[in-house]
mmCIF file of C-alpha atoms in Angstrom:
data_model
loop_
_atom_site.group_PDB
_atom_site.id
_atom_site.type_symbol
_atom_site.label_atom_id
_atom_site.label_comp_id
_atom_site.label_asym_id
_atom_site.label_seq_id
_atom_site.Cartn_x
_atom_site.Cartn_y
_atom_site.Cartn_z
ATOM 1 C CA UNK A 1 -33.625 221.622 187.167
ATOM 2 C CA UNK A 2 -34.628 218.118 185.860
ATOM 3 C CA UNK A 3 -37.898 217.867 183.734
ATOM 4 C CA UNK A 4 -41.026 216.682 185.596
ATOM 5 C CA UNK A 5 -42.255 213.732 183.696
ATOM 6 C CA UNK A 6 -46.100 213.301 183.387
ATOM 7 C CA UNK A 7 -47.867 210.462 182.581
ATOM 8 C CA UNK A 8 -51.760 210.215 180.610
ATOM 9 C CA UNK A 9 -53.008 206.867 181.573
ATOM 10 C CA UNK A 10 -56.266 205.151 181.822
ATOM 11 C CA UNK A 11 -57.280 201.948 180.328
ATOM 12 C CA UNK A 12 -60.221 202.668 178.955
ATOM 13 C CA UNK A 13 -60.326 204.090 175.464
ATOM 14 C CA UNK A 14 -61.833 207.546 173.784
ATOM 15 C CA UNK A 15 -61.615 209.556 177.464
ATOM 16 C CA UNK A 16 -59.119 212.592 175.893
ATOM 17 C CA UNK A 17 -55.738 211.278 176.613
ATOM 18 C CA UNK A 18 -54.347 211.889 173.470
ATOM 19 C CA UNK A 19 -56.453 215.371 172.970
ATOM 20 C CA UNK A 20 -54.942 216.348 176.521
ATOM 21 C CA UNK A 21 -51.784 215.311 175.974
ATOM 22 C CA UNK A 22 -51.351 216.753 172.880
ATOM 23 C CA UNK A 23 -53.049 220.834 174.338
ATOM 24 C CA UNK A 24 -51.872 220.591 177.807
ATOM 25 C CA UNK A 25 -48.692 220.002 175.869
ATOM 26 C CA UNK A 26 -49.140 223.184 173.974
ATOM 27 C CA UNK A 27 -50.631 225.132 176.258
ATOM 28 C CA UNK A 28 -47.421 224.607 178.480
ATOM 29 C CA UNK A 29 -45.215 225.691 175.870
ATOM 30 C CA UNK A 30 -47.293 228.586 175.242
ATOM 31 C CA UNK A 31 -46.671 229.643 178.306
ATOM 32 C CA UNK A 32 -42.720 229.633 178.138
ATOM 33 C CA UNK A 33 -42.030 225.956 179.376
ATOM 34 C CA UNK A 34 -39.940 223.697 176.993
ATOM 35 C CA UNK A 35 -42.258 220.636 176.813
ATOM 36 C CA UNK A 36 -41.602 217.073 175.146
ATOM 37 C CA UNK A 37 -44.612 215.080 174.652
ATOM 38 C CA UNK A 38 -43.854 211.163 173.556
ATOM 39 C CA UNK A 39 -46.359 209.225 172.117
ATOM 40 C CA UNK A 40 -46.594 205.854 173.441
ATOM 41 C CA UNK A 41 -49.856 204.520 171.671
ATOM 42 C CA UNK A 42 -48.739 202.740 168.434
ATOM 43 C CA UNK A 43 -52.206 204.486 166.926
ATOM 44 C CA UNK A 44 -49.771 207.385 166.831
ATOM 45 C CA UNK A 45 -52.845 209.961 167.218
ATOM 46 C CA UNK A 46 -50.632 212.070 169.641
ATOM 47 C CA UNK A 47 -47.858 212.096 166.645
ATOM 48 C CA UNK A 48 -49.961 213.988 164.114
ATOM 49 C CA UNK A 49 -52.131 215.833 166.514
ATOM 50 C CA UNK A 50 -48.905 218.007 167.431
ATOM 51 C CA UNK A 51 -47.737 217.590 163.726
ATOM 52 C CA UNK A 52 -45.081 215.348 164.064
ATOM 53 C CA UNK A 53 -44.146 212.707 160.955
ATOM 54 C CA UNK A 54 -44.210 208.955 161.822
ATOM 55 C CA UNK A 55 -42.585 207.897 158.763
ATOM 56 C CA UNK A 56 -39.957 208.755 160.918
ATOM 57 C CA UNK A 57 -37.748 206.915 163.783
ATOM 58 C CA UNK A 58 -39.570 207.579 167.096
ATOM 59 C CA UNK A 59 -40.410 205.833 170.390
ATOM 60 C CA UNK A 60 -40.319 202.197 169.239
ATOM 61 C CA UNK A 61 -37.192 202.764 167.620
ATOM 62 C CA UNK A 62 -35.506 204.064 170.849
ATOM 63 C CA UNK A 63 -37.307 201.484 172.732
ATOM 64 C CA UNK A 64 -35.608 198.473 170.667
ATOM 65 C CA UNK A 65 -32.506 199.897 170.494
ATOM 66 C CA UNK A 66 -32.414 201.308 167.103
ATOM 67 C CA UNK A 67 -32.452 204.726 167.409
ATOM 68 C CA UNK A 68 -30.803 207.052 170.582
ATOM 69 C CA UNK A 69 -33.415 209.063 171.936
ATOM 70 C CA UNK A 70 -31.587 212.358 171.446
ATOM 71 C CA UNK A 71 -32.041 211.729 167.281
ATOM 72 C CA UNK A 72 -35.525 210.882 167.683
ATOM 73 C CA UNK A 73 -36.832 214.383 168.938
ATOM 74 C CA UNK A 74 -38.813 216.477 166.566
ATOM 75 C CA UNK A 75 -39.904 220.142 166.107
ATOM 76 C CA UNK A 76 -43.759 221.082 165.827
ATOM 77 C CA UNK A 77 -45.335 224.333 164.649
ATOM 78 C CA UNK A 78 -45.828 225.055 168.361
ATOM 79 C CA UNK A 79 -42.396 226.899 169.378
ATOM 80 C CA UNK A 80 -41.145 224.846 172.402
ATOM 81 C CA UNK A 81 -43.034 222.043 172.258
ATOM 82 C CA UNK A 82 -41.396 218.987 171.033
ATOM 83 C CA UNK A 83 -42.631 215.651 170.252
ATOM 84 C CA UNK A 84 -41.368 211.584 170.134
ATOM 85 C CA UNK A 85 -43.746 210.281 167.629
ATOM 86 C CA UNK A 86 -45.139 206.779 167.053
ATOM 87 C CA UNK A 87 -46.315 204.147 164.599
ATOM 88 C CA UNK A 88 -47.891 200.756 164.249
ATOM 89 C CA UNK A 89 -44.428 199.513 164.460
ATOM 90 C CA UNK A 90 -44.581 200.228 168.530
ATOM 91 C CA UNK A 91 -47.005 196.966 168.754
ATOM 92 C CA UNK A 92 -44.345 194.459 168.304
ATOM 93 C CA UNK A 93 -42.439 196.037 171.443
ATOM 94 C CA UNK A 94 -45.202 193.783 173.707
ATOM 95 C CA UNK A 95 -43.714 190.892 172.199
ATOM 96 C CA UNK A 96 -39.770 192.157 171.715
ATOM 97 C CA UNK A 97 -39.229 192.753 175.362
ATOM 98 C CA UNK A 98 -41.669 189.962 176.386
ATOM 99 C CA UNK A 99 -38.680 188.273 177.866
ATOM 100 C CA UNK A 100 -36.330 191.481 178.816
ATOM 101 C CA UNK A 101 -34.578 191.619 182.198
ATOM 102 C CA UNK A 102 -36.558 194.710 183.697
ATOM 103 C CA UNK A 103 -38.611 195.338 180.977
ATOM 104 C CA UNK A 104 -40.907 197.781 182.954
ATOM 105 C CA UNK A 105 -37.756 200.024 182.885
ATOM 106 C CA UNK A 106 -37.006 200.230 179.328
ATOM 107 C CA UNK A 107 -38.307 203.692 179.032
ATOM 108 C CA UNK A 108 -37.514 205.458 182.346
ATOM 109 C CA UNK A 109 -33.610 204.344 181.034
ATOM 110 C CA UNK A 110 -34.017 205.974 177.638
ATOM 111 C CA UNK A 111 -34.957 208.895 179.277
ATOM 112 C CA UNK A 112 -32.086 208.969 181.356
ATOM 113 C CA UNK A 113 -30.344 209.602 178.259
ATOM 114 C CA UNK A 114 -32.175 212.821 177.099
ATOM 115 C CA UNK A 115 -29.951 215.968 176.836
ATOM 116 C CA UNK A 116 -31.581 219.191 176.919
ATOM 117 C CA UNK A 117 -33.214 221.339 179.569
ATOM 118 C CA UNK A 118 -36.698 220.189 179.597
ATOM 119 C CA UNK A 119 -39.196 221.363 181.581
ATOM 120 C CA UNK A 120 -42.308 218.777 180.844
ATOM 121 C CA UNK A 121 -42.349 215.635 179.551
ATOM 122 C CA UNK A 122 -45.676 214.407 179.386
ATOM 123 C CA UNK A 123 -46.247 210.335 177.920
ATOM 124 C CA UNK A 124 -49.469 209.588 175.931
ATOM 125 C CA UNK A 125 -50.537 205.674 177.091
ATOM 126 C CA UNK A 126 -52.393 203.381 174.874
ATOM 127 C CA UNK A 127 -55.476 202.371 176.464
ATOM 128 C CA UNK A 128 -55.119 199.548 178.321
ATOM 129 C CA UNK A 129 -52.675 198.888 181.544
ATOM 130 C CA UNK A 130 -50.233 196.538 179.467
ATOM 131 C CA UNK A 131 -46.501 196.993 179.082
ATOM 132 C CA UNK A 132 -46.202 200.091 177.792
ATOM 133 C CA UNK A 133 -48.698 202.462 179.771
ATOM 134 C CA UNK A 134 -46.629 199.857 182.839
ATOM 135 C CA UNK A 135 -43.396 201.829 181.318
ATOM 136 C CA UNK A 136 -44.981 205.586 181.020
ATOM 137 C CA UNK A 137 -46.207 204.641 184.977
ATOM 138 C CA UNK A 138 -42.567 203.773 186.054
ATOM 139 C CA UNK A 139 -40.478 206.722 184.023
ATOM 140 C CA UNK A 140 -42.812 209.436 185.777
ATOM 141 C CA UNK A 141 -42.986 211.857 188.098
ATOM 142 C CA UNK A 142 -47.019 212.154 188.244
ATOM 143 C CA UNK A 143 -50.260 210.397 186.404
ATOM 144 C CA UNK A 144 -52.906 213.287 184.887
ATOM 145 C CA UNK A 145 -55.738 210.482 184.500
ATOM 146 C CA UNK A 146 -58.570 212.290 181.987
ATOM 147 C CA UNK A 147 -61.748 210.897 182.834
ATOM 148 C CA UNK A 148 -64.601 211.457 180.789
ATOM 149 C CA UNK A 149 -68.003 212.365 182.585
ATOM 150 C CA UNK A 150 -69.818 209.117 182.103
ATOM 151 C CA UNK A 151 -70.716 205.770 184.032
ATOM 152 C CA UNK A 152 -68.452 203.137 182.664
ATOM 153 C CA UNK A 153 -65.785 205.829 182.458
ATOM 154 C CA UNK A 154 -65.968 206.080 186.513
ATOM 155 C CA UNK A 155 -66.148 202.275 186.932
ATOM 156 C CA UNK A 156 -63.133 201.949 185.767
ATOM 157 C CA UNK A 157 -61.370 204.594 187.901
ATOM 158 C CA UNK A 158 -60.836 202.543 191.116
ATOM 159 C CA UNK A 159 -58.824 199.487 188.854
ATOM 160 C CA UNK A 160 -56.616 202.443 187.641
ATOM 161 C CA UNK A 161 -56.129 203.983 190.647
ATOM 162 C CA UNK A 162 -54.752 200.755 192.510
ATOM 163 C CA UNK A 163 -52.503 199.987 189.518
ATOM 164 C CA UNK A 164 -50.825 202.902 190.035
ATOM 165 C CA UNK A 165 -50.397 202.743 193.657
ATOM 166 C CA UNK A 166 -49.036 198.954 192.936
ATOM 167 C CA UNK A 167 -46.661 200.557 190.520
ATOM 168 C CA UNK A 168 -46.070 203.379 193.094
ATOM 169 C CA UNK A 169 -44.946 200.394 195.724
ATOM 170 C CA UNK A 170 -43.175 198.338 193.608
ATOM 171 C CA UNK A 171 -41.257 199.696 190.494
ATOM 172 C CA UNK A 172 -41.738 203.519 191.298
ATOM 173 C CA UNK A 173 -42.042 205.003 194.776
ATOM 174 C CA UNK A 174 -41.947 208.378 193.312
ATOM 175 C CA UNK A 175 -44.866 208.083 191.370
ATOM 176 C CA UNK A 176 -47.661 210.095 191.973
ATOM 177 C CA UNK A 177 -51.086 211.131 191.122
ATOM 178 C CA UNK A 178 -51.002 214.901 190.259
ATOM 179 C CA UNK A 179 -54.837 214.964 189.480
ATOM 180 C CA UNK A 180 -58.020 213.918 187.697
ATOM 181 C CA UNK A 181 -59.064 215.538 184.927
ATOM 182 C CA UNK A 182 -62.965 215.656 183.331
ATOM 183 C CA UNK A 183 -63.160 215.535 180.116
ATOM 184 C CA UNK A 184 -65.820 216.005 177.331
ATOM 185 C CA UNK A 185 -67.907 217.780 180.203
ATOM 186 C CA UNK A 186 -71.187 218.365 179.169
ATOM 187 C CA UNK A 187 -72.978 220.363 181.893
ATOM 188 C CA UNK A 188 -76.682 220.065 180.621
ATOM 189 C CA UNK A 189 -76.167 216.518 181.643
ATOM 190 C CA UNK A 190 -77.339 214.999 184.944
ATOM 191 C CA UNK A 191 -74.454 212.368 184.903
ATOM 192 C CA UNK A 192 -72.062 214.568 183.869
ATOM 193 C CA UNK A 193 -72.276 216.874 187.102
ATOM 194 C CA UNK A 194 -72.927 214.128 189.376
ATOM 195 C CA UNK A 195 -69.594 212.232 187.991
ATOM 196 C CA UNK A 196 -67.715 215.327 188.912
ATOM 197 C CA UNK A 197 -69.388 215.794 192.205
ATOM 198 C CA UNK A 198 -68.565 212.250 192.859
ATOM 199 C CA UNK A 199 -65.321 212.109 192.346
ATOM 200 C CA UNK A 200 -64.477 215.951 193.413
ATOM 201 C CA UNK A 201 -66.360 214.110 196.636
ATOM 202 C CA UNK A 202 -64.050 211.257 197.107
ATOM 203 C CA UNK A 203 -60.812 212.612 195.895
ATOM 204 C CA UNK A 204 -60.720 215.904 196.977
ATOM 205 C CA UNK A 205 -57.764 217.762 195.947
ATOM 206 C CA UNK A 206 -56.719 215.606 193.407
ATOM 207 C CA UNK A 207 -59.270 216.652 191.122
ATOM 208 C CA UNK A 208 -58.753 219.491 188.925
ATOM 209 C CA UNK A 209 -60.935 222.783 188.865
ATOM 210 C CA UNK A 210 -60.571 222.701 184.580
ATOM 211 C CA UNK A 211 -63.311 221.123 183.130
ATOM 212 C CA UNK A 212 -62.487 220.132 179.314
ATOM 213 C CA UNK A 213 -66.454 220.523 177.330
ATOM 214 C CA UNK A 214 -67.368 218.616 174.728
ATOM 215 C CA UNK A 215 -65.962 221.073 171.734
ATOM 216 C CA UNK A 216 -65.871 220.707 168.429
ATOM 217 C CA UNK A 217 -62.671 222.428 167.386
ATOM 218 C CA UNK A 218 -60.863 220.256 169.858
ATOM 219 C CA UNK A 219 -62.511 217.374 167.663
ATOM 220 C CA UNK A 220 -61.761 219.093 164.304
ATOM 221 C CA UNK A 221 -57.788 220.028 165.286
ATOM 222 C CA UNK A 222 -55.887 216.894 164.918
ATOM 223 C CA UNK A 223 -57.034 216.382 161.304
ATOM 224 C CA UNK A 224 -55.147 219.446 160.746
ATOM 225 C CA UNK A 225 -51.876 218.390 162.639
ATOM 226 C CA UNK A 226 -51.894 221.438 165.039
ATOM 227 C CA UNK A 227 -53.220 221.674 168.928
ATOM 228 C CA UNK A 228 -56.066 223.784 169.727
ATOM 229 C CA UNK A 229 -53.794 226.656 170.994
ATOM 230 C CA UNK A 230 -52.998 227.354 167.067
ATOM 231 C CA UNK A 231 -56.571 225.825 165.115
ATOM 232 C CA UNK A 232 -58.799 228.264 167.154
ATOM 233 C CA UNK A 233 -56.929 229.753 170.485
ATOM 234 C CA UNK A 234 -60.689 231.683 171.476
ATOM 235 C CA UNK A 235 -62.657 228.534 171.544
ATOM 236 C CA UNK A 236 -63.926 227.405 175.040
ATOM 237 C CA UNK A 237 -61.633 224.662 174.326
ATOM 238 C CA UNK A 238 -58.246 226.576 174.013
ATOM 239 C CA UNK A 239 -59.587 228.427 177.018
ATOM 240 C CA UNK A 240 -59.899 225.513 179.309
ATOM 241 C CA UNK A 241 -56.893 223.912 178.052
ATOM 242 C CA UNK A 242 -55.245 227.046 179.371
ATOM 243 C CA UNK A 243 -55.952 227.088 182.652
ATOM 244 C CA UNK A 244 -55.865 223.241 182.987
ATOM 245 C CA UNK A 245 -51.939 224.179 181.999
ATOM 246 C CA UNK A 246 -52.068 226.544 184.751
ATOM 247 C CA UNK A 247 -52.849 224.580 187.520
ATOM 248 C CA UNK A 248 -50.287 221.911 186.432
ATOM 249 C CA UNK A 249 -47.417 224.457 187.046
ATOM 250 C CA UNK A 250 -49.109 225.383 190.359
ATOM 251 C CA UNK A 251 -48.964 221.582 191.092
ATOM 252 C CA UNK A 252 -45.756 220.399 189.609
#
């Protein structure tokens, strides 16, 4: 069975992609699935949130040729869950392949070329919708867009939404959108249920039940290179992370 490929995207910045990319990558493996997560920001947050080492070759050197993508896999302390890291170095990509025949394909190809039986592969975007969060939208299966529970966050939901159904028509008619995700929920807050009830309104089922709260171990975990599943596995965080994991194998 081929791996379903999952892509994080939304162009606006500090909404949890990386921070659900990094535990809904964990929590998958926790729960026996063989997950590769592949950081495509060139912050690289996603590389040392999982523990990975971007000193060494990783996405932008498969993506320019340099490096097969087989040899760029790495182990993390999370058994199963394998990671593609990234570094500043992945910048210079926008401008390498600037001219490329079929540029928007450059990572759906290397992918092609992955050995191993993977169940999940799940592709942290930078945020914005340039060339490569336009390759994580062509090499997957799905979109997971995290959207965090505030107005500007919700403005810019409809502009995401029609890129993807342009990508969906034009480079990638298998690409769909397995869900919405709310992040840094805060339920005291007025806006923060009526986001969710907006949404959950207009999108129906393509909104998931997991709400991610504003935590602070999910905050505090990357500094120490390890997912929430491992820094503090009883924190409402872990526990929402969990079932968020959940309903993506009920989906996928």
């Amino acid at each position: 069975m081929s791996a379903k490929t999952i892509v994080l995207a939304n162009q606006k910045g500090g909404v949890g992609k990386t921070t659900t990319t990094a535990n809904l990558g964990a929590c998958l493996a926790d729960s026996g699935k063989k997950v590769l997560v592949i950081d495509l920001d060139p912050q690289g947050n996603l590389t040392s949130a999982v523990g990975g080492d971007d000193e060494i070759d990783g996405i932008y050197e498969v993506l320019s040729g340099k490096c097969p993508i087989n040899e760029a896999v790495q182990d993390t302390p999370v058994e199963q869950l394998h990671v593609i890291g990234s570094n500043i170095h992945l910048t210079g990509v926008n401008v390498e392949l600037v001219d490329a025949y079929r540029r928007e394909y450059y990572l759906r190809n290397a992918l092609q070329e992955l050995s191993g039986s993977w169940d999940y592969i799940l592709i942290d975007c930078p945020p914005s919708l340039g060339l490569l969060t336009l390759n994580g939208l062509v090499a997957a299966d799905y979109s997971i867009i995290p959207l965090q529970c505030e107005y500007f966050a919700l403005e810019g939901l409809s502009m995401l939404v029609r890129t993807i159904m342009n990508v969906k028509k034009h480079l990638n008619q298998s690409l769909d959108i397995m869900g919405i995700v709310f992040t840094m929920y805060d339920q005291r807050t007025r806006l923060a249920r009526d986001v969710v009830k907006d949404v959950s309104d207009y999108f129906t089922d393509k909104v998931f039940a997991s709400l991610i709260p504003r935590n602070v171990r999910l905050s505090e975990a990357p500094s120490h290179g390890l997912p929430i599943n491992l820094y503090d596995p009883n924190c409402i965080g872990a526990v929402r992370y969990r079932e968020l994991a959940q309903e993506v194998i009920e989906r996928g």
